[in-house]
Short mmCIF file of C-alpha atoms in Angstrom, two decimals:
data_model
loop_
_atom_site.label_atom_id
_atom_site.label_comp_id
_atom_site.label_asym_id
_atom_site.label_seq_id
_atom_site.Cartn_x
_atom_site.Cartn_y
_atom_site.Cartn_z
CA MET A 149 16.87 -31.43 34.44
CA SER A 150 18.67 -28.44 32.94
CA PHE A 151 19.16 -27.09 29.45
CA ASN A 152 21.96 -25.00 28.03
CA LEU A 153 20.35 -22.25 25.97
CA LYS A 154 23.61 -20.81 24.73
CA GLY A 155 22.99 -18.08 22.17
CA ILE A 156 19.29 -17.65 22.98
CA GLU A 157 19.83 -14.16 24.41
CA SER A 158 21.41 -13.03 21.15
CA MET A 159 18.47 -14.41 19.19
CA ILE A 160 15.98 -12.68 21.48
CA ARG A 161 17.79 -9.37 20.93
CA GLN A 162 17.45 -9.87 17.17
CA LEU A 163 13.68 -10.42 17.23
CA PRO A 164 12.59 -6.75 16.94
CA GLY A 165 14.86 -6.29 13.92
CA ALA A 166 13.57 -9.51 12.36
CA VAL A 167 9.95 -8.40 12.82
CA LYS A 168 10.79 -5.02 11.25
CA ALA A 169 12.50 -6.75 8.31
CA GLY A 170 9.43 -8.93 7.77
CA MET A 171 7.07 -5.93 7.95
CA GLU A 172 9.21 -3.94 5.48
CA ALA A 173 9.28 -6.88 3.06
CA ALA A 174 5.49 -7.16 3.26
CA GLY A 175 5.11 -3.40 2.75
CA ASN A 176 7.35 -3.48 -0.31
CA GLU A 177 5.34 -6.40 -1.68
CA ALA A 178 2.16 -4.34 -1.18
CA ILE A 179 3.68 -1.50 -3.21
CA ASN A 180 4.61 -3.92 -6.02
CA ILE A 181 1.08 -5.36 -6.07
CA ALA A 182 -0.50 -1.88 -6.01
CA LYS A 183 1.59 -0.84 -9.02
CA GLU A 184 0.09 -3.76 -10.93
CA GLU A 185 -3.48 -3.10 -9.74
CA ALA A 186 -3.67 0.71 -9.96
CA PRO A 187 -4.68 2.47 -13.17
CA GLY A 188 -2.14 4.65 -14.93
CA LYS A 189 0.55 6.14 -12.73
CA LEU A 190 -1.51 5.98 -9.54
CA GLY A 191 0.47 2.94 -8.40
CA ASP A 192 3.59 5.12 -8.22
CA THR A 193 1.94 7.11 -5.41
CA VAL A 194 1.39 4.10 -3.13
CA GLN A 195 3.52 3.99 0.02
CA PHE A 196 3.53 2.15 3.32
CA ARG A 197 4.44 2.86 6.90
CA ILE A 198 4.84 0.53 9.84
CA LYS A 199 2.63 1.42 12.80
CA GLY A 200 3.64 -0.32 15.99
CA SER A 201 4.84 -3.89 15.80
CA ARG A 202 1.79 -5.44 14.13
CA THR A 203 0.37 -3.02 11.57
CA ILE A 204 1.38 -1.96 8.07
CA GLU A 205 -0.54 1.00 6.69
CA ILE A 206 -0.73 1.12 2.89
CA PHE A 207 -1.85 4.40 1.35
CA SER A 208 -1.68 6.63 -1.72
CA THR A 209 -0.30 10.16 -1.63
CA ALA A 210 -2.45 11.20 -4.61
CA PRO A 211 -5.36 13.36 -3.47
CA TYR A 212 -7.62 11.85 -6.15
CA ALA A 213 -6.96 8.21 -5.15
CA VAL A 214 -10.07 8.05 -2.98
CA PHE A 215 -12.24 8.96 -5.99
CA VAL A 216 -10.61 6.21 -8.05
CA GLU A 217 -11.04 3.69 -5.23
CA LYS A 218 -14.64 4.55 -4.33
CA GLY A 219 -15.91 6.29 -7.47
CA ARG A 220 -17.69 9.65 -7.49
CA ASP A 221 -20.95 11.25 -8.51
CA GLY A 222 -21.17 13.50 -11.53
CA PHE A 223 -21.14 17.23 -10.88
CA SER A 224 -21.45 20.59 -12.61
CA VAL A 225 -20.03 24.04 -11.97
CA LYS A 226 -21.93 26.44 -9.76
CA ASN A 227 -19.68 29.44 -9.08
CA ALA A 228 -17.33 29.19 -12.05
CA LYS A 229 -17.48 29.27 -15.83
CA ALA A 230 -16.02 25.81 -16.40
CA ILE A 231 -14.22 22.78 -14.99
CA ARG A 232 -10.66 22.39 -16.26
CA PHE A 233 -8.81 19.07 -16.30
CA THR A 234 -6.24 17.17 -18.35
CA SER A 235 -7.45 14.07 -20.15
CA LYS A 236 -5.54 10.77 -20.36
CA ASP A 237 -3.96 11.81 -23.65
CA GLY A 238 -2.72 15.12 -22.21
CA THR A 239 -5.36 17.37 -23.77
CA VAL A 240 -6.64 20.22 -21.59
CA VAL A 241 -10.45 20.03 -21.41
CA PHE A 242 -12.98 22.65 -20.29
CA CYS A 243 -16.60 21.69 -19.63
CA LYS A 244 -19.59 22.71 -17.52
CA SER A 245 -20.26 19.24 -16.04
CA VAL A 246 -18.78 15.76 -15.77
CA GLY A 247 -20.55 12.44 -15.39
CA PRO A 248 -20.07 9.95 -12.59
CA ALA A 249 -16.90 7.85 -12.37
CA LYS A 250 -17.19 4.16 -11.62
CA ALA A 251 -15.16 2.84 -8.67
CA ASN A 252 -11.88 1.07 -9.42
CA PRO A 253 -11.00 -0.47 -6.03
CA PHE A 254 -7.30 -1.06 -6.69
CA MET A 255 -6.37 -0.83 -2.99
CA ALA A 256 -8.98 -3.44 -2.08
CA ARG A 257 -7.53 -5.75 -4.74
CA THR A 258 -4.03 -5.02 -3.42
CA ARG A 259 -5.11 -5.93 0.13
CA LYS A 260 -6.74 -9.16 -1.07
CA ARG A 261 -3.64 -10.24 -3.01
CA LEU A 262 -1.32 -9.26 -0.16
CA ASN A 263 -3.35 -11.36 2.30
CA SER A 264 -2.56 -14.45 0.24
CA VAL A 265 1.23 -13.89 0.23
CA PHE A 266 1.80 -11.93 3.45
CA GLN A 267 2.86 -14.83 5.64
CA SER A 268 5.40 -16.26 3.20
CA VAL A 269 6.91 -12.82 2.42
CA PHE A 270 7.08 -11.93 6.12
CA GLU A 271 8.59 -15.27 7.18
CA LYS A 272 11.24 -15.24 4.45
CA ALA A 273 12.53 -11.81 5.53
CA PHE A 274 12.11 -12.60 9.25
CA PHE A 275 14.20 -15.78 9.15
CA ALA A 276 16.76 -14.26 6.77
CA HIS A 277 17.33 -11.52 9.34
CA LEU A 278 17.73 -14.04 12.16
CA SER A 279 20.23 -16.12 10.20
CA LYS A 280 22.62 -13.20 9.69
#
């Protein structure tokens, strides 16, 4: 018994590109979800990168994102006169101490929501690439 697999070699050559297209679509979906989940403009700092052929790394470029995600203890100044920061309304504030900040795990929520749609987003882009 023999089979004619005409065109299979072309399809095999397209697989890496199709996987990359699926990963990029999933990464872009993660960014869209993070923009909905993150407080304020923090969602605008979320990016992704593809690591290898099976991993998408989603991260924020904002140095304070970890404190939003995990929360932080309160603290007071030790070697300075005051802490200076800008409030949500744009007012510059000086104080000697700040209270704790409750965690707002926006990246965890992003990951949870992405898990529920990852396969469909990936497959749609993967098969669209193969059908070109």
